[in-house]
PDB file of C-alpha atoms in Angstrom:
ATOM      1  CA  GLY A   1     119.102  87.535 110.876  1.00 63.00           C
ATOM      2  CA  ASP A   2     121.865  84.808 111.969  1.00 75.00           C
ATOM      3  CA  ALA A   3     125.678  85.872 111.137  1.00 78.00           C
ATOM      4  CA  ARG A   4     128.231  83.434 111.979  1.00 81.00           C
ATOM      5  CA  ARG A   5     132.019  83.357 110.192  1.00 85.00           C
ATOM      6  CA  ALA A   6     132.799  82.825 106.500  1.00 83.00           C
ATOM      7  CA  ASP A   7     133.737  79.354 106.108  1.00 85.00           C
ATOM      8  CA  THR A   8     137.775  78.785 105.125  1.00 87.00           C
ATOM      9  CA  ARG A   9     137.162  75.342 103.430  1.00 89.00           C
ATOM     10  CA  CYS A  10     134.922  74.090 101.156  1.00 87.00           C
ATOM     11  CA  PRO A  11     132.030  72.046 102.562  1.00 86.00           C
ATOM     12  CA  VAL A  12     131.971  69.647 100.345  1.00 89.00           C
ATOM     13  CA  CYS A  13     135.937  68.915  99.368  1.00 90.00           C
ATOM     14  CA  GLY A  14     137.193  70.075 102.274  1.00 89.00           C
ATOM     15  CA  GLY A  15     139.299  72.521  99.888  1.00 90.00           C
ATOM     16  CA  VAL A  16     140.841  76.320 101.183  1.00 89.00           C
ATOM     17  CA  MET A  17     138.101  78.965 100.053  1.00 83.00           C
ATOM     18  CA  ARG A  18     140.434  82.311  99.465  1.00 76.00           C
ATOM     19  CA  ARG A  19     138.513  86.118  99.183  1.00 68.00           C
ATOM     20  CA  VAL A  20     139.812  87.100  95.421  1.00 62.00           C
ATOM     21  CA  GLY A  21     138.360  90.021  94.937  1.00 57.00           C
ATOM     22  CA  SER A  22     139.820  92.951  93.270  1.00 62.00           C
ATOM     23  CA  GLY A  23     139.194  96.276  93.663  1.00 81.00           C
ATOM     24  CA  THR A  24     140.989  99.387  91.447  1.00 84.00           C
ATOM     25  CA  GLN A  25     143.676 100.019  94.249  1.00 86.00           C
ATOM     26  CA  LYS A  26     144.300  96.550  94.712  1.00 87.00           C
ATOM     27  CA  VAL A  27     144.675  96.278  90.702  1.00 90.00           C
ATOM     28  CA  GLU A  28     146.896  99.469  91.003  1.00 91.00           C
ATOM     29  CA  GLU A  29     148.787  97.666  93.426  1.00 91.00           C
ATOM     30  CA  GLU A  30     149.755  94.674  91.558  1.00 91.00           C
ATOM     31  CA  LEU A  31     150.088  96.995  87.774  1.00 93.00           C
ATOM     32  CA  HIS A  32     152.834  98.673  90.021  1.00 93.00           C
ATOM     33  CA  GLU A  33     154.602  95.418  90.808  1.00 94.00           C
ATOM     34  CA  LEU A  34     154.054  94.485  87.098  1.00 94.00           C
ATOM     35  CA  PHE A  35     155.419  97.449  85.558  1.00 94.00           C
ATOM     36  CA  PRO A  36     157.654  99.066  88.398  1.00 93.00           C
ATOM     37  CA  HIS A  37     158.506 101.782  85.960  1.00 93.00           C
ATOM     38  CA  ALA A  38     155.565 102.678  84.069  1.00 93.00           C
ATOM     39  CA  ALA A  39     152.967 105.309  85.415  1.00 92.00           C
ATOM     40  CA  VAL A  40     149.634 104.105  86.038  1.00 92.00           C
ATOM     41  CA  LEU A  41     146.673 106.831  86.125  1.00 90.00           C
ATOM     42  CA  ARG A  42     143.975 105.386  88.047  1.00 89.00           C
ATOM     43  CA  MET A  43     140.057 106.794  87.810  1.00 85.00           C
ATOM     44  CA  ASP A  44     137.399 105.474  89.970  1.00 80.00           C
ATOM     45  CA  ALA A  45     134.894 107.217  92.648  1.00 75.00           C
ATOM     46  CA  ASP A  46     137.941 108.292  94.576  1.00 75.00           C
ATOM     47  CA  THR A  47     140.234 109.763  92.378  1.00 76.00           C
ATOM     48  CA  ALA A  48     137.482 111.726  89.740  1.00 69.00           C
ATOM     49  CA  THR A  49     136.342 113.809  92.435  1.00 70.00           C
ATOM     50  CA  ALA A  50     137.939 116.840  90.878  1.00 66.00           C
ATOM     51  CA  GLY A  51     136.679 115.966  87.362  1.00 71.00           C
ATOM     52  CA  HIS A  52     137.272 112.702  85.106  1.00 73.00           C
ATOM     53  CA  GLU A  53     137.890 115.281  82.136  1.00 78.00           C
ATOM     54  CA  LYS A  54     140.692 116.372  83.901  1.00 82.00           C
ATOM     55  CA  LEU A  55     141.834 112.913  84.756  1.00 83.00           C
ATOM     56  CA  LEU A  56     141.714 112.073  80.773  1.00 82.00           C
ATOM     57  CA  ALA A  57     143.564 115.273  80.000  1.00 82.00           C
ATOM     58  CA  ARG A  58     146.612 113.874  81.839  1.00 84.00           C
ATOM     59  CA  PHE A  59     146.166 110.836  80.234  1.00 84.00           C
ATOM     60  CA  ARG A  60     146.491 112.135  76.746  1.00 82.00           C
ATOM     61  CA  GLU A  61     148.939 115.389  77.267  1.00 84.00           C
ATOM     62  CA  GLU A  62     151.189 113.162  79.574  1.00 86.00           C
ATOM     63  CA  ARG A  63     151.099 110.047  77.429  1.00 87.00           C
ATOM     64  CA  ILE A  64     150.222 107.767  80.515  1.00 90.00           C
ATOM     65  CA  PRO A  65     150.732 104.171  79.308  1.00 90.00           C
ATOM     66  CA  ILE A  66     148.518 102.917  81.314  1.00 92.00           C
ATOM     67  CA  LEU A  67     145.110 103.924  82.278  1.00 89.00           C
ATOM     68  CA  LEU A  68     142.835 101.458  85.429  1.00 90.00           C
ATOM     69  CA  GLY A  69     139.491 102.264  85.880  1.00 84.00           C
ATOM     70  CA  THR A  70     135.757 101.647  86.845  1.00 83.00           C
ATOM     71  CA  GLN A  71     133.196 101.569  84.141  1.00 79.00           C
ATOM     72  CA  MET A  72     133.580 105.448  84.147  1.00 76.00           C
ATOM     73  CA  VAL A  73     136.236 104.871  81.472  1.00 76.00           C
ATOM     74  CA  THR A  74     134.499 102.755  79.088  1.00 71.00           C
ATOM     75  CA  LYS A  75     132.447 105.092  77.465  1.00 67.00           C
ATOM     76  CA  GLY A  76     133.297 107.484  74.605  1.00 60.00           C
ATOM     77  CA  LEU A  77     136.799 107.889  75.387  1.00 67.00           C
ATOM     78  CA  ASP A  78     138.954 107.950  71.781  1.00 70.00           C
ATOM     79  CA  PHE A  79     142.598 107.470  72.040  1.00 75.00           C
ATOM     80  CA  GLU A  80     144.574 106.342  69.138  1.00 75.00           C
ATOM     81  CA  ASN A  81     147.361 105.406  70.592  1.00 77.00           C
ATOM     82  CA  VAL A  82     145.530 102.653  72.991  1.00 82.00           C
ATOM     83  CA  THR A  83     146.480  99.437  71.171  1.00 84.00           C
ATOM     84  CA  LEU A  84     145.888  97.270  74.389  1.00 88.00           C
ATOM     85  CA  VAL A  85     142.033  96.675  76.329  1.00 88.00           C
ATOM     86  CA  GLY A  86     142.117  94.659  79.569  1.00 89.00           C
ATOM     87  CA  VAL A  87     138.307  93.848  81.546  1.00 89.00           C
ATOM     88  CA  LEU A  88     138.438  92.152  85.038  1.00 89.00           C
ATOM     89  CA  SER A  89     135.806  90.131  86.316  1.00 87.00           C
ATOM     90  CA  ALA A  90     133.598  90.799  83.038  1.00 87.00           C
ATOM     91  CA  ASP A  91     130.989  88.642  83.993  1.00 86.00           C
ATOM     92  CA  LEU A  92     130.389  90.266  87.830  1.00 85.00           C
ATOM     93  CA  SER A  93     127.238  92.513  86.078  1.00 87.00           C
ATOM     94  CA  LEU A  94     125.313  89.210  84.588  1.00 89.00           C
ATOM     95  CA  TYR A  95     124.104  88.295  87.953  1.00 85.00           C
ATOM     96  CA  VAL A  96     122.488  91.787  89.212  1.00 83.00           C
ATOM     97  CA  ASP A  97     118.912  91.597  89.974  1.00 80.00           C
ATOM     98  CA  SER A  98     117.769  93.295  86.961  1.00 88.00           C
ATOM     99  CA  TYR A  99     115.985  91.613  83.330  1.00 92.00           C
ATOM    100  CA  ARG A 100     118.505  94.102  81.850  1.00 93.00           C
ATOM    101  CA  ALA A 101     121.558  92.284  82.789  1.00 93.00           C
ATOM    102  CA  SER A 102     123.004  90.891  79.899  1.00 95.00           C
ATOM    103  CA  GLU A 103     121.930  93.454  77.791  1.00 95.00           C
ATOM    104  CA  ARG A 104     124.318  95.690  79.951  1.00 92.00           C
ATOM    105  CA  THR A 105     126.716  93.295  80.267  1.00 93.00           C
ATOM    106  CA  PHE A 106     126.975  93.241  76.476  1.00 94.00           C
ATOM    107  CA  ASP A 107     127.005  96.844  75.641  1.00 91.00           C
ATOM    108  CA  LEU A 108     129.785  97.217  78.293  1.00 87.00           C
ATOM    109  CA  LEU A 109     131.799  94.733  76.644  1.00 89.00           C
ATOM    110  CA  ALA A 110     131.220  95.936  73.297  1.00 85.00           C
ATOM    111  CA  GLN A 111     132.246  99.451  74.423  1.00 83.00           C
ATOM    112  CA  VAL A 112     135.418  98.760  76.273  1.00 81.00           C
ATOM    113  CA  THR A 113     136.603  96.610  73.631  1.00 77.00           C
ATOM    114  CA  GLY A 114     136.320  99.136  70.845  1.00 72.00           C
ATOM    115  CA  ARG A 115     138.705 101.483  72.419  1.00 69.00           C
ATOM    116  CA  ALA A 116     141.558  99.612  71.618  1.00 69.00           C
ATOM    117  CA  GLY A 117     143.282  99.983  68.149  1.00 63.00           C
ATOM    118  CA  ARG A 118     141.303 103.024  67.276  1.00 66.00           C
ATOM    119  CA  GLY A 119     144.129 104.993  65.399  1.00 63.00           C
ATOM    120  CA  SER A 120     146.376 103.469  62.644  1.00 72.00           C
ATOM    121  CA  LYS A 121     147.901 100.670  65.124  1.00 75.00           C
ATOM    122  CA  PRO A 122     146.082  97.366  65.596  1.00 78.00           C
ATOM    123  CA  GLY A 123     144.112  96.655  68.549  1.00 81.00           C
ATOM    124  CA  ARG A 124     143.701  94.195  71.594  1.00 86.00           C
ATOM    125  CA  ALA A 125     141.132  93.421  73.796  1.00 86.00           C
ATOM    126  CA  VAL A 126     141.586  90.668  76.567  1.00 90.00           C
ATOM    127  CA  ILE A 127     138.562  89.836  78.684  1.00 90.00           C
ATOM    128  CA  GLN A 128     139.126  87.701  81.858  1.00 91.00           C
ATOM    129  CA  THR A 129     136.051  86.184  83.102  1.00 91.00           C
ATOM    130  CA  LEU A 130     134.712  83.025  84.893  1.00 87.00           C
ATOM    131  CA  ALA A 131     132.400  82.243  82.037  1.00 87.00           C
ATOM    132  CA  PRO A 132     134.234  82.165  78.957  1.00 88.00           C
ATOM    133  CA  GLY A 133     131.628  80.078  77.286  1.00 90.00           C
ATOM    134  CA  ASN A 134     128.734  82.300  78.582  1.00 93.00           C
ATOM    135  CA  ASP A 135     126.816  83.351  75.155  1.00 94.00           C
ATOM    136  CA  VAL A 136     126.631  86.867  76.394  1.00 95.00           C
ATOM    137  CA  ILE A 137     130.443  87.386  76.400  1.00 93.00           C
ATOM    138  CA  ARG A 138     131.366  85.263  73.746  1.00 93.00           C
ATOM    139  CA  LEU A 139     129.158  87.513  71.127  1.00 94.00           C
ATOM    140  CA  ALA A 140     130.640  90.541  72.389  1.00 91.00           C
ATOM    141  CA  ALA A 141     134.245  89.443  71.913  1.00 88.00           C
ATOM    142  CA  ALA A 142     133.167  89.164  69.112  1.00 88.00           C
ATOM    143  CA  GLN A 143     131.344  92.306  68.236  1.00 87.00           C
ATOM    144  CA  ASP A 144     128.147  90.343  67.177  1.00 93.00           C
ATOM    145  CA  TYR A 145     125.122  92.284  67.841  1.00 94.00           C
ATOM    146  CA  LEU A 146     123.028  91.016  65.774  1.00 97.00           C
ATOM    147  CA  SER A 147     123.354  87.492  67.051  1.00 97.00           C
ATOM    148  CA  PHE A 148     123.010  88.824  70.398  1.00 97.00           C
ATOM    149  CA  TYR A 149     119.584  90.759  69.518  1.00 97.00           C
ATOM    150  CA  GLU A 150     118.408  87.665  68.289  1.00 97.00           C
ATOM    151  CA  GLN A 151     119.143  85.241  71.082  1.00 96.00           C
ATOM    152  CA  GLU A 152     117.876  87.906  73.794  1.00 97.00           C
ATOM    153  CA  ILE A 153     114.509  88.854  72.251  1.00 97.00           C
ATOM    154  CA  ARG A 154     113.708  85.613  71.998  1.00 97.00           C
ATOM    155  CA  LEU A 155     114.817  85.320  75.548  1.00 95.00           C
ATOM    156  CA  ARG A 156     112.559  88.407  76.488  1.00 95.00           C
ATOM    157  CA  GLU A 157     109.587  86.923  75.133  1.00 95.00           C
ATOM    158  CA  ALA A 158     110.022  83.336  76.463  1.00 95.00           C
ATOM    159  CA  ARG A 159     110.383  84.330  80.010  1.00 93.00           C
ATOM    160  CA  GLY A 160     107.317  87.038  79.642  1.00 93.00           C
ATOM    161  CA  LEU A 161     109.597  90.364  79.890  1.00 94.00           C
ATOM    162  CA  PRO A 162     109.482  93.790  78.325  1.00 94.00           C
ATOM    163  CA  PRO A 163     109.315  94.398  75.560  1.00 93.00           C
ATOM    164  CA  PHE A 164     106.342  91.531  75.577  1.00 95.00           C
ATOM    165  CA  HIS A 165     104.934  92.066  79.113  1.00 95.00           C
ATOM    166  CA  ASP A 166     104.803  95.039  81.446  1.00 95.00           C
ATOM    167  CA  LEU A 167     107.288  94.894  85.038  1.00 95.00           C
ATOM    168  CA  TYR A 168     105.999  97.192  87.716  1.00 96.00           C
ATOM    169  CA  LEU A 169     108.205  97.270  90.418  1.00 96.00           C
ATOM    170  CA  LEU A 170     106.097  98.819  93.754  1.00 97.00           C
ATOM    171  CA  THR A 171     108.190  99.606  96.974  1.00 97.00           C
ATOM    172  CA  VAL A 172     106.854 100.302  99.976  1.00 98.00           C
ATOM    173  CA  SER A 173     109.319 102.083 103.031  1.00 98.00           C
ATOM    174  CA  GLY A 174     109.003 103.490 106.402  1.00 97.00           C
ATOM    175  CA  VAL A 175     110.894 103.644 109.897  1.00 97.00           C
ATOM    176  CA  ASP A 176     109.491 100.462 111.367  1.00 97.00           C
ATOM    177  CA  GLU A 177     110.351  97.467 109.578  1.00 97.00           C
ATOM    178  CA  GLY A 178     107.029  95.642 110.402  1.00 97.00           C
ATOM    179  CA  GLN A 179     104.833  98.417 109.614  1.00 97.00           C
ATOM    180  CA  VAL A 180     106.656  98.250 106.118  1.00 98.00           C
ATOM    181  CA  LEU A 181     106.400  94.316 105.995  1.00 97.00           C
ATOM    182  CA  ARG A 182     102.402  94.266 107.220  1.00 97.00           C
ATOM    183  CA  GLY A 183     101.617  96.871 104.251  1.00 97.00           C
ATOM    184  CA  CYS A 184     103.872  95.635 101.597  1.00 98.00           C
ATOM    185  CA  SER A 185     101.955  92.125 102.248  1.00 97.00           C
ATOM    186  CA  ALA A 186      98.501  94.276 102.262  1.00 97.00           C
ATOM    187  CA  LEU A 187      99.908  95.732  99.101  1.00 98.00           C
ATOM    188  CA  PHE A 188     100.635  91.664  97.689  1.00 98.00           C
ATOM    189  CA  ARG A 189      96.597  90.659  98.350  1.00 97.00           C
ATOM    190  CA  ALA A 190      95.663  93.946  96.957  1.00 97.00           C
ATOM    191  CA  LEU A 191      97.550  92.921  93.564  1.00 97.00           C
ATOM    192  CA  LYS A 192      96.589  89.652  93.180  1.00 97.00           C
ATOM    193  CA  PHE A 193      92.727  90.503  93.968  1.00 96.00           C
ATOM    194  CA  ALA A 194      92.596  92.817  91.084  1.00 96.00           C
ATOM    195  CA  PHE A 195      95.061  91.189  88.408  1.00 96.00           C
ATOM    196  CA  GLN A 196      93.987  87.636  88.867  1.00 94.00           C
ATOM    197  CA  GLY A 197      93.704  85.873  86.020  1.00 91.00           C
ATOM    198  CA  VAL A 198      95.294  88.318  83.704  1.00 92.00           C
ATOM    199  CA  GLY A 199      99.273  89.158  85.779  1.00 93.00           C
ATOM    200  CA  GLU A 200     101.688  87.643  88.186  1.00 95.00           C
ATOM    201  CA  VAL A 201     102.563  89.028  91.632  1.00 97.00           C
ATOM    202  CA  PHE A 202     105.594  88.306  93.109  1.00 96.00           C
ATOM    203  CA  GLY A 203     106.281  89.046  96.819  1.00 92.00           C
ATOM    204  CA  PRO A 204     106.652  90.742  99.030  1.00 95.00           C
ATOM    205  CA  SER A 205     110.441  90.618  99.583  1.00 95.00           C
ATOM    206  CA  PRO A 206     113.402  93.368 100.994  1.00 96.00           C
ATOM    207  CA  ALA A 207     114.588  95.499  98.149  1.00 94.00           C
ATOM    208  CA  PRO A 208     117.999  94.126  97.371  1.00 89.00           C
ATOM    209  CA  ILE A 209     119.530  97.279  99.740  1.00 91.00           C
ATOM    210  CA  LEU A 210     117.074  96.883 102.347  1.00 95.00           C
ATOM    211  CA  ARG A 211     117.837  99.898 104.294  1.00 95.00           C
ATOM    212  CA  ILE A 212     118.350 103.446 103.209  1.00 95.00           C
ATOM    213  CA  ASN A 213     118.408 106.691 105.287  1.00 93.00           C
ATOM    214  CA  GLU A 214     116.726 105.012 108.061  1.00 93.00           C
ATOM    215  CA  ARG A 215     114.257 103.688 105.805  1.00 96.00           C
ATOM    216  CA  TYR A 216     113.368  99.727 105.285  1.00 97.00           C
ATOM    217  CA  ARG A 217     112.307  98.926 101.811  1.00 97.00           C
ATOM    218  CA  TYR A 218     110.237  96.086 101.032  1.00 98.00           C
ATOM    219  CA  ARG A 219     108.535  95.607  97.817  1.00 97.00           C
ATOM    220  CA  CYS A 220     106.270  93.688  95.344  1.00 97.00           C
ATOM    221  CA  ILE A 221     106.583  93.100  91.183  1.00 96.00           C
ATOM    222  CA  LEU A 222     103.509  92.681  89.057  1.00 97.00           C
ATOM    223  CA  ASN A 223     104.486  91.051  85.457  1.00 96.00           C
ATOM    224  CA  ILE A 224     101.490  91.823  82.909  1.00 95.00           C
ATOM    225  CA  GLY A 225     100.770  91.621  79.628  1.00 92.00           C
ATOM    226  CA  ARG A 226      99.822  94.659  77.234  1.00 84.00           C
ATOM    227  CA  PHE A 227      96.562  94.725  79.404  1.00 83.00           C
ATOM    228  CA  ARG A 228      94.545  98.215  78.848  1.00 83.00           C
ATOM    229  CA  ASP A 229      93.319  98.497  82.405  1.00 91.00           C
ATOM    230  CA  THR A 230      96.825  98.260  84.288  1.00 95.00           C
ATOM    231  CA  ARG A 231      97.543 102.037  84.985  1.00 93.00           C
ATOM    232  CA  GLU A 232      94.056 102.778  86.448  1.00 95.00           C
ATOM    233  CA  ARG A 233      93.889  99.566  88.687  1.00 96.00           C
ATOM    234  CA  LEU A 234      97.147 100.606  89.492  1.00 96.00           C
ATOM    235  CA  ARG A 235      95.958 103.712  90.520  1.00 96.00           C
ATOM    236  CA  SER A 236      93.126 102.771  92.622  1.00 96.00           C
ATOM    237  CA  ILE A 237      95.191 100.374  94.576  1.00 97.00           C
ATOM    238  CA  LEU A 238      97.871 103.277  95.414  1.00 96.00           C
ATOM    239  CA  LEU A 239      95.015 105.681  96.575  1.00 96.00           C
ATOM    240  CA  ARG A 240      93.400 103.030  99.295  1.00 96.00           C
ATOM    241  CA  PHE A 241      96.829 102.495 100.601  1.00 97.00           C
ATOM    242  CA  TYR A 242      97.497 106.084 101.293  1.00 96.00           C
ATOM    243  CA  GLU A 243      94.236 105.708 102.767  1.00 96.00           C
ATOM    244  CA  GLU A 244      94.595 103.461 104.907  1.00 95.00           C
ATOM    245  CA  LYS A 245      95.304 104.552 108.211  1.00 95.00           C
ATOM    246  CA  GLU A 246      97.397 101.543 108.903  1.00 95.00           C
ATOM    247  CA  ASN A 247      99.731 102.865 106.316  1.00 97.00           C
ATOM    248  CA  ARG A 248     100.770 106.335 107.726  1.00 95.00           C
ATOM    249  CA  GLY A 249     103.964 107.333 107.458  1.00 95.00           C
ATOM    250  CA  LEU A 250     104.881 104.493 104.620  1.00 97.00           C
ATOM    251  CA  ALA A 251     106.223 105.687 101.342  1.00 97.00           C
ATOM    252  CA  LEU A 252     104.825 103.787  98.415  1.00 97.00           C
ATOM    253  CA  GLY A 253     106.537 104.308  94.927  1.00 96.00           C
ATOM    254  CA  LEU A 254     105.386 102.422  91.529  1.00 96.00           C
ATOM    255  CA  GLU A 255     108.019 102.153  88.887  1.00 95.00           C
ATOM    256  CA  CYS A 256     107.256 100.455  85.000  1.00 94.00           C
ATOM    257  CA  ASN A 257     110.416  98.086  84.183  1.00 93.00           C
ATOM    258  CA  PRO A 258     112.550  99.964  86.183  1.00 89.00           C
ATOM    259  CA  GLU A 259     115.709 100.442  84.808  1.00 78.00           C
ATOM    260  CA  ASP A 260     117.511  98.066  87.636  1.00 65.00           C
TER     261      ASP A 260
END
């Protein structure tokens, strides 16, 4: 719970540290400075409230030269006059808390780079990243699906991840953080006992977003191979969890191989 101001200089070399995050509004401002005579259409959560189809129709019918947007502009767009696509901070999605991070990053980059040159005119894609040597980004830029799959499936197998193992995410939530943590700790012990020798249990740990709608959230993760009694054992643990009076007011959610 400690809080302090962020350092303005690197504690190792003493160099000045600047925040360089670029949201769509900041990028829009820079585009206007670089291309003062070109119209820019921004498509993000703020501008698409009236419907992204209307924005795309404007882009097509009014022949607006620059479309700027979040991930919502990457999928399913087919404009023959688009000849240049740029991706900013392409590696950010690699570092999210999901075993699917590499797969999703590859999919996103492969899709967005495929938006250029879909008609008779040749296209070009430019990917900006802090990790140009990363295999995921390199293979996505080359549209090399097979090599990415072969590499990713080997890593999944070596790390004991789906589709070779199952990941069960159990999330305890409630309004009292202390009670939630105690409930999650008891859940962790029950999982360790039930799956001793056949699976690994991690936790309890706070969810990436600890508090939503006034409820705190802690979780445990079970990593286990294709074990035939897994779901029956989990069912028993869930039933016992709700029978304990100490857990009144708590909710327990269970996901298998969660998307996030």
